mmCIF file of C-alpha atoms and ligand atoms in Angstrom:
data_model
loop_
_atom_site.group_PDB
_atom_site.id
_atom_site.type_symbol
_atom_site.label_atom_id
_atom_site.label_comp_id
_atom_site.label_asym_id
_atom_site.label_seq_id
_atom_site.Cartn_x
_atom_site.Cartn_y
_atom_site.Cartn_z
ATOM 1 C CA UNK V 182 -31.360 60.584 -3.486
ATOM 2 C CA UNK V 183 -28.483 59.471 -1.292
ATOM 3 C CA UNK V 184 -30.786 60.274 1.896
ATOM 4 C CA UNK V 185 -29.429 57.191 3.522
ATOM 5 C CA UNK V 186 -25.770 58.278 3.489
ATOM 6 C CA UNK V 187 -26.708 61.865 4.689
ATOM 7 C CA UNK V 188 -28.816 60.441 7.334
ATOM 8 C CA UNK V 189 -25.875 58.420 8.583
ATOM 9 C CA UNK V 190 -23.535 61.282 8.561
ATOM 10 C CA UNK V 191 -26.105 63.636 10.379
ATOM 11 C CA UNK V 192 -27.179 60.780 12.934
ATOM 12 C CA UNK V 193 -23.574 60.401 14.100
ATOM 13 C CA UNK V 194 -22.945 64.195 14.555
ATOM 14 C CA UNK V 195 -26.161 65.476 15.846
ATOM 15 C CA UNK V 196 -24.509 68.147 17.754
ATOM 16 C CA UNK V 197 -23.391 70.065 14.858
ATOM 17 C CA UNK V 198 -25.047 73.535 14.164
ATOM 18 C CA UNK V 199 -24.452 73.900 10.626
ATOM 19 C CA UNK V 200 -24.891 71.441 7.601
ATOM 20 C CA UNK V 201 -22.828 72.049 4.544
ATOM 21 C CA UNK V 202 -24.564 70.292 1.622
ATOM 22 C CA UNK V 203 -23.546 70.505 -2.035
ATOM 23 C CA UNK V 204 -26.470 70.663 -4.768
ATOM 24 C CA UNK V 205 -24.722 70.022 -8.081
ATOM 25 C CA UNK V 206 -27.680 70.991 -10.203
ATOM 26 C CA UNK V 207 -27.615 73.486 -13.059
ATOM 27 C CA UNK V 208 -30.123 72.316 -15.677
ATOM 28 C CA UNK V 209 -32.204 75.503 -15.404
ATOM 29 C CA UNK V 210 -29.281 77.818 -16.413
ATOM 30 C CA UNK V 211 -30.286 79.775 -19.373
ATOM 31 C CA UNK V 212 -27.031 80.940 -20.795
ATOM 32 C CA UNK V 213 -24.105 78.532 -19.680
ATOM 33 C CA UNK V 214 -23.959 75.356 -17.605
ATOM 34 C CA UNK V 215 -21.132 74.512 -15.223
ATOM 35 C CA UNK V 216 -22.163 75.777 -11.666
ATOM 36 C CA UNK V 217 -23.194 72.002 -11.041
ATOM 37 C CA UNK V 218 -19.273 71.644 -10.728
ATOM 38 C CA UNK V 219 -18.992 74.183 -7.954
ATOM 39 C CA UNK V 220 -19.695 72.203 -4.560
ATOM 40 C CA UNK V 221 -16.428 70.245 -4.487
ATOM 41 C CA UNK V 222 -14.297 73.297 -5.741
ATOM 42 C CA UNK V 223 -15.655 75.449 -2.859
ATOM 43 C CA UNK V 224 -15.081 72.823 -0.449
ATOM 44 C CA UNK V 225 -11.425 72.396 -1.668
ATOM 45 C CA UNK V 226 -10.945 76.120 -1.048
ATOM 46 C CA UNK V 227 -12.752 76.119 2.147
ATOM 47 C CA UNK V 228 -10.507 73.273 3.519
ATOM 48 C CA UNK V 229 -7.299 74.344 1.845
ATOM 49 C CA UNK V 230 -4.209 74.909 4.063
ATOM 50 C CA UNK V 231 -3.811 78.272 2.318
ATOM 51 C CA UNK V 232 -6.157 79.651 5.091
ATOM 52 C CA UNK V 233 -7.703 78.583 8.105
ATOM 53 C CA UNK V 234 -11.360 78.112 9.407
ATOM 54 C CA UNK V 235 -11.550 81.157 11.571
ATOM 55 C CA UNK V 236 -13.945 83.852 10.741
ATOM 56 C CA UNK V 237 -13.171 87.538 10.992
ATOM 57 C CA UNK V 238 -15.507 87.925 13.831
ATOM 58 C CA UNK V 239 -13.859 85.132 15.952
ATOM 59 C CA UNK V 240 -15.736 81.991 15.201
ATOM 60 C CA UNK V 241 -13.695 78.827 14.741
ATOM 61 C CA UNK V 242 -15.628 76.767 12.120
ATOM 62 C CA UNK V 243 -13.120 74.078 12.512
ATOM 63 C CA UNK V 244 -14.175 73.621 16.288
ATOM 64 C CA UNK V 245 -16.166 70.322 17.111
ATOM 65 C CA UNK V 246 -19.692 70.403 16.495
ATOM 66 C CA UNK V 247 -19.952 73.690 14.458
ATOM 67 C CA UNK V 248 -19.711 72.672 10.830
ATOM 68 C CA UNK V 249 -20.729 69.375 9.322
ATOM 69 C CA UNK V 250 -20.134 68.614 5.820
ATOM 70 C CA UNK V 251 -22.850 66.138 4.562
ATOM 71 C CA UNK V 252 -21.558 65.999 0.999
ATOM 72 C CA UNK V 253 -23.345 66.380 -2.184
ATOM 73 C CA UNK V 254 -26.923 65.547 -2.961
ATOM 74 C CA UNK V 255 -27.139 62.634 -5.619
ATOM 75 C CA UNK V 256 -30.059 62.809 -7.537
ATOM 76 C CA UNK V 257 -32.158 59.648 -8.618
ATOM 77 C CA UNK V 258 -32.169 58.984 -12.164
ATOM 78 C CA UNK V 259 -36.123 58.676 -12.073
ATOM 79 C CA UNK V 260 -36.537 61.244 -9.277
ATOM 80 C CA UNK V 261 -37.680 64.773 -9.399
ATOM 81 C CA UNK V 262 -34.898 66.810 -8.747
ATOM 82 C CA UNK V 263 -36.515 70.097 -7.176
ATOM 83 C CA UNK V 264 -38.489 67.737 -4.836
ATOM 84 C CA UNK V 265 -35.161 65.887 -3.789
ATOM 85 C CA UNK V 266 -33.796 68.948 -3.007
ATOM 86 C CA UNK V 267 -36.662 70.177 -1.022
ATOM 87 C CA UNK V 268 -36.777 66.838 0.833
ATOM 88 C CA UNK V 269 -33.086 66.910 1.759
ATOM 89 C CA UNK V 270 -33.355 70.500 3.188
ATOM 90 C CA UNK V 271 -36.208 69.650 5.205
ATOM 91 C CA UNK V 272 -34.581 66.546 6.493
ATOM 92 C CA UNK V 273 -31.676 68.697 7.779
ATOM 93 C CA UNK V 274 -34.052 71.197 9.200
ATOM 94 C CA UNK V 275 -35.824 68.405 10.954
ATOM 95 C CA UNK V 276 -32.548 67.378 12.523
ATOM 96 C CA UNK V 277 -32.381 70.863 13.935
ATOM 97 C CA UNK V 278 -29.380 71.890 11.637
ATOM 98 C CA UNK V 279 -28.830 75.163 9.883
ATOM 99 C CA UNK V 280 -28.297 74.306 6.287
ATOM 100 C CA UNK V 281 -25.755 76.188 3.913
ATOM 101 C CA UNK V 282 -26.182 74.896 0.555
ATOM 102 C CA UNK V 283 -23.751 75.069 -2.342
ATOM 103 C CA UNK V 284 -25.183 75.302 -5.773
ATOM 104 C CA UNK V 285 -25.898 74.710 -8.489
ATOM 105 C CA UNK V 286 -27.804 77.559 -10.248
ATOM 106 C CA UNK V 287 -30.167 79.832 -8.641
ATOM 107 C CA UNK V 288 -33.228 77.644 -9.209
ATOM 108 C CA UNK V 289 -32.227 75.568 -6.184
ATOM 109 C CA UNK V 290 -33.234 78.221 -3.919
ATOM 110 C CA UNK V 291 -36.922 77.713 -4.597
ATOM 111 C CA UNK V 292 -37.231 74.077 -3.405
ATOM 112 C CA UNK V 293 -34.818 75.152 -0.430
ATOM 113 C CA UNK V 294 -37.090 77.770 0.653
ATOM 114 C CA UNK V 295 -40.126 75.505 0.177
ATOM 115 C CA UNK V 296 -38.362 73.267 2.935
ATOM 116 C CA UNK V 297 -37.711 76.358 5.392
ATOM 117 C CA UNK V 298 -41.349 77.624 5.008
ATOM 118 C CA UNK V 299 -42.582 74.281 6.407
ATOM 119 C CA UNK V 300 -40.605 75.064 9.537
ATOM 120 C CA UNK V 301 -40.659 79.092 9.735
ATOM 121 C CA UNK V 302 -44.097 80.696 9.677
ATOM 122 C CA UNK V 303 -42.515 83.984 9.146
ATOM 123 C CA UNK V 304 -39.286 84.583 7.104
ATOM 124 C CA UNK V 305 -37.368 87.015 4.999
ATOM 125 C CA UNK V 306 -34.796 86.563 2.323
ATOM 126 C CA UNK V 307 -31.754 88.802 1.902
ATOM 127 C CA UNK V 308 -30.572 88.209 -1.642
ATOM 128 C CA UNK V 309 -27.251 89.203 -3.209
ATOM 129 C CA UNK V 310 -27.552 89.378 -6.911
ATOM 130 C CA UNK V 311 -26.718 91.543 -10.147
ATOM 131 C CA UNK V 312 -30.202 90.088 -11.253
ATOM 132 C CA UNK V 313 -33.546 90.452 -9.577
ATOM 133 C CA UNK V 314 -34.565 86.785 -10.981
ATOM 134 C CA UNK V 315 -38.296 87.843 -11.211
ATOM 135 C CA UNK V 316 -39.202 86.683 -14.658
ATOM 136 C CA UNK V 317 -42.646 85.130 -14.602
ATOM 137 C CA UNK V 318 -41.096 82.775 -17.481
ATOM 138 C CA UNK V 319 -37.938 82.854 -19.015
ATOM 139 C CA UNK V 320 -37.031 80.998 -22.658
ATOM 140 C CA UNK V 321 -40.254 79.140 -22.146
ATOM 141 C CA UNK V 322 -39.084 77.774 -18.567
ATOM 142 C CA UNK V 323 -41.030 78.728 -15.444
ATOM 143 C CA UNK V 324 -38.196 77.295 -13.276
ATOM 144 C CA UNK V 325 -35.439 79.104 -14.979
ATOM 145 C CA UNK V 326 -32.819 80.420 -12.529
ATOM 146 C CA UNK V 327 -34.228 83.713 -13.765
ATOM 147 C CA UNK V 328 -37.670 83.066 -12.530
ATOM 148 C CA UNK V 329 -36.743 81.827 -8.867
ATOM 149 C CA UNK V 330 -38.075 84.662 -6.706
ATOM 150 C CA UNK V 331 -41.118 84.961 -8.907
ATOM 151 C CA UNK V 332 -42.010 81.470 -8.012
ATOM 152 C CA UNK V 333 -41.099 82.043 -4.249
ATOM 153 C CA UNK V 334 -43.197 85.125 -3.879
ATOM 154 C CA UNK V 335 -46.332 83.847 -5.891
ATOM 155 C CA UNK V 336 -46.172 80.908 -3.736
ATOM 156 C CA UNK V 337 -46.153 83.038 -0.697
ATOM 157 C CA UNK V 338 -43.189 81.275 0.812
ATOM 158 C CA UNK V 339 -41.756 84.549 2.370
ATOM 159 C CA UNK V 340 -42.848 87.543 3.852
ATOM 160 C CA UNK V 341 -40.167 90.042 2.818
ATOM 161 C CA UNK V 342 -37.539 90.126 0.060
ATOM 162 C CA UNK V 343 -34.729 92.507 0.062
ATOM 163 C CA UNK V 344 -32.467 92.504 -2.972
ATOM 164 C CA UNK V 345 -29.148 94.014 -3.039
ATOM 165 C CA UNK V 346 -26.429 94.302 -5.928
ATOM 166 C CA UNK V 347 -29.062 94.756 -8.443
ATOM 167 C CA UNK V 348 -28.008 96.179 -11.984
ATOM 168 C CA UNK V 349 -29.567 94.291 -14.581
ATOM 169 C CA UNK V 350 -33.235 95.273 -14.006
ATOM 170 C CA UNK V 351 -35.585 95.603 -17.026
ATOM 171 C CA UNK V 352 -39.222 96.805 -17.326
ATOM 172 C CA UNK V 353 -40.839 93.316 -16.766
ATOM 173 C CA UNK V 354 -38.990 92.542 -13.802
ATOM 174 C CA UNK V 355 -39.357 96.192 -12.360
ATOM 175 C CA UNK V 356 -43.198 95.634 -12.667
ATOM 176 C CA UNK V 357 -42.995 92.190 -11.011
ATOM 177 C CA UNK V 358 -40.813 93.823 -8.290
ATOM 178 C CA UNK V 359 -43.617 96.501 -7.707
ATOM 179 C CA UNK V 360 -46.436 93.550 -7.911
ATOM 180 C CA UNK V 361 -44.690 91.491 -5.182
ATOM 181 C CA UNK V 362 -43.523 94.516 -2.998
ATOM 182 C CA UNK V 363 -39.940 93.574 -3.357
ATOM 183 C CA UNK V 364 -37.388 95.946 -1.552
ATOM 184 C CA UNK V 365 -34.726 96.468 -4.446
ATOM 185 C CA UNK V 366 -31.796 98.383 -3.384
ATOM 186 C CA UNK V 367 -30.262 98.897 -6.734
ATOM 187 C CA UNK V 368 -26.553 99.112 -7.182
ATOM 188 C CA UNK V 369 -26.620 102.635 -8.418
ATOM 189 C CA UNK V 370 -28.484 103.728 -5.111
ATOM 190 C CA UNK V 371 -26.569 101.250 -3.023
ATOM 191 C CA UNK V 372 -24.060 102.597 -0.010
ATOM 192 C CA UNK V 373 -22.911 101.081 3.098
ATOM 193 C CA UNK V 374 -24.911 103.027 5.331
ATOM 194 C CA UNK V 375 -28.203 101.530 4.341
ATOM 195 C CA UNK V 376 -29.325 99.661 7.385
ATOM 196 C CA UNK V 377 -30.639 96.023 6.899
ATOM 197 C CA UNK V 378 -32.774 95.114 9.876
ATOM 198 C CA UNK V 379 -35.011 91.863 9.847
ATOM 199 C CA UNK V 380 -37.473 91.205 12.422
ATOM 200 C CA UNK V 381 -38.321 87.615 11.213
ATOM 201 C CA UNK V 382 -35.670 84.813 10.571
ATOM 202 C CA UNK V 383 -33.633 85.690 7.563
ATOM 203 C CA UNK V 384 -32.494 83.335 4.706
ATOM 204 C CA UNK V 385 -29.300 84.625 2.768
ATOM 205 C CA UNK V 386 -29.140 83.772 -0.880
ATOM 206 C CA UNK V 387 -25.854 84.936 -2.402
ATOM 207 C CA UNK V 388 -25.662 84.610 -6.092
ATOM 208 C CA UNK V 389 -22.063 85.257 -6.862
ATOM 209 C CA UNK V 390 -22.675 87.596 -9.873
ATOM 210 C CA UNK V 391 -23.677 90.115 -7.233
ATOM 211 C CA UNK V 392 -19.795 90.655 -6.951
ATOM 212 C CA UNK V 393 -17.909 92.653 -9.482
ATOM 213 C CA UNK V 394 -16.656 90.537 -12.040
ATOM 214 C CA UNK V 395 -13.303 91.816 -11.230
ATOM 215 C CA UNK V 396 -13.656 90.217 -7.795
ATOM 216 C CA UNK V 397 -15.609 87.196 -8.932
ATOM 217 C CA UNK V 398 -15.147 86.243 -12.574
ATOM 218 C CA UNK V 399 -16.076 82.727 -12.037
ATOM 219 C CA UNK V 400 -19.871 83.176 -13.042
ATOM 220 C CA UNK V 401 -21.965 82.610 -16.093
ATOM 221 C CA UNK V 402 -23.348 86.110 -16.473
ATOM 222 C CA UNK V 403 -20.730 88.502 -15.642
ATOM 223 C CA UNK V 404 -22.139 91.992 -15.093
ATOM 224 C CA UNK V 405 -19.816 94.898 -14.302
ATOM 225 C CA UNK V 406 -20.489 97.698 -11.602
ATOM 226 C CA UNK V 407 -21.214 95.211 -8.793
ATOM 227 C CA UNK V 408 -20.158 94.729 -5.023
ATOM 228 C CA UNK V 409 -16.585 94.408 -3.789
ATOM 229 C CA UNK V 410 -15.891 91.264 -1.590
ATOM 230 C CA UNK V 411 -15.215 93.782 1.423
ATOM 231 C CA UNK V 412 -18.657 95.215 0.675
ATOM 232 C CA UNK V 413 -20.429 92.120 0.917
ATOM 233 C CA UNK V 414 -18.693 91.138 4.069
ATOM 234 C CA UNK V 415 -19.387 94.503 5.629
ATOM 235 C CA UNK V 416 -23.211 93.984 4.714
ATOM 236 C CA UNK V 417 -23.083 90.623 6.355
ATOM 237 C CA UNK V 418 -21.480 91.851 9.442
ATOM 238 C CA UNK V 419 -23.645 94.656 9.974
ATOM 239 C CA UNK V 420 -27.011 93.141 9.273
ATOM 240 C CA UNK V 421 -29.370 92.778 12.140
ATOM 241 C CA UNK V 422 -31.419 89.765 12.439
ATOM 242 C CA UNK V 423 -31.630 86.066 13.085
ATOM 243 C CA UNK V 424 -30.036 84.198 9.978
ATOM 244 C CA UNK V 425 -31.359 80.655 9.454
ATOM 245 C CA UNK V 426 -29.770 79.311 6.553
ATOM 246 C CA UNK V 427 -28.303 80.276 3.386
ATOM 247 C CA UNK V 428 -27.085 79.361 -0.093
ATOM 248 C CA UNK V 429 -24.162 80.208 -2.227
ATOM 249 C CA UNK V 430 -25.090 79.694 -5.936
ATOM 250 C CA UNK V 431 -24.099 80.526 -9.685
ATOM 251 C CA UNK V 432 -20.423 79.957 -9.141
ATOM 252 C CA UNK V 433 -19.252 78.382 -12.358
ATOM 253 C CA UNK V 434 -15.545 76.822 -12.051
ATOM 254 C CA UNK V 435 -15.402 76.713 -15.924
ATOM 255 C CA UNK V 436 -15.251 80.550 -15.887
ATOM 256 C CA UNK V 437 -12.694 80.836 -13.052
ATOM 257 C CA UNK V 438 -9.274 80.996 -14.613
ATOM 258 C CA UNK V 439 -7.247 81.915 -11.442
ATOM 259 C CA UNK V 440 -9.424 79.864 -8.880
ATOM 260 C CA UNK V 441 -9.896 83.312 -7.563
ATOM 261 C CA UNK V 442 -13.806 82.933 -7.215
ATOM 262 C CA UNK V 443 -13.400 79.711 -5.524
ATOM 263 C CA UNK V 444 -11.455 81.650 -2.728
ATOM 264 C CA UNK V 445 -14.240 84.358 -2.712
ATOM 265 C CA UNK V 446 -16.800 81.587 -2.143
ATOM 266 C CA UNK V 447 -15.075 79.979 0.616
ATOM 267 C CA UNK V 448 -14.335 83.389 2.382
ATOM 268 C CA UNK V 449 -17.972 84.552 2.095
ATOM 269 C CA UNK V 450 -19.192 81.076 3.115
ATOM 270 C CA UNK V 451 -17.236 81.626 6.314
ATOM 271 C CA UNK V 452 -18.570 84.767 7.164
ATOM 272 C CA UNK V 453 -22.224 83.636 6.517
ATOM 273 C CA UNK V 454 -21.417 80.429 8.827
ATOM 274 C CA UNK V 455 -20.361 83.162 11.539
ATOM 275 C CA UNK V 456 -23.671 84.609 11.385
ATOM 276 C CA UNK V 457 -25.683 81.150 11.650
ATOM 277 C CA UNK V 458 -23.321 80.137 14.537
ATOM 278 C CA UNK V 459 -23.523 83.616 16.431
ATOM 279 C CA UNK V 460 -27.292 84.062 16.396
HETATM 280 MN MN1 MN T 612 -29.646 84.776 -9.490
HETATM 281 MN MN1 MN T 613 -27.409 86.738 -11.092
#
C-alpha cells in the first residue's frame, strides 16, 4: 500500500475537508471485470474543462481546502487487499478527513465501512443500487460484490440500512432483508415524496447500476427500469442527516461507449461532496 505517499499528500493539506481516494479493485466482480479502471476516468471527467467544480447548491469544490485528491490506492503484492482498503480509509478518518472512495466493485464498501465503524458508534447507510447485495454467498465467494451488505450487517457495522433503486430482488435476498431488518424501497414502490431522514451519521454508497442504463450504460450489470440522474440528485438534495462519507462503485469504463457514465459519476460525486461540505 502506498501509505507513505498518501500520508505525505495529507500532511501537506491538513485543512482539506474531503479526501478523494481511488480504489482500483474489482477481483470480486461476479460477471464482468473492468470497474478497477474507473477511478482515473472519473477524475478526468470531474476535472475536465467541459464543466466546472461548482455544485448545484452553490459549493465550489475547486476552492482551497475543500477537496483533496490523494490518488489511487496501490496494493502490495503480498498484502491483503480488503485489509489495505480498511487501513487507508481509517488513516484518512484519523486525519479528520471525510473520504469519498471511487471503486472498484461493490466489495470495497465492506472494508471501508469497517473503518468508519471504528470512528462512529452509530451509523446508517443509504444505498443506491439495482441489487440488494444481500447474498449470504455468491458463486462460492462470501466476499463477492453481491454479498457486501450481508457481511456488513452480520458484522453489526451499522445500525440502519436504507436501500433505494432496488429492482432485482430474489427470494433468498428478500429473506435476508427481513432477517437483517433492511429498509428496502423497491423501485416499483419508489417516488420522490418518500422522506429520507437519518438521525445517525449517514454513509452513502452509490452503485452506478441504481441508475437506469439509458442514463448510465457503463456498468457491468445493466438493469432496466432504474432511477434517472435527476431523481438521484433530488434524493441527495432532499435527504436529511449528517453525511460523513461516500463511495461511487461499479462504474465500468469498458461498457461506457460515449463516456456518458463517466460524466454521470462526476456529476453525482459533486452533489455528494456538497453534502459532506455542508453538513
Ligand atoms: Mn452493488
Ligand atoms: Mn448493483
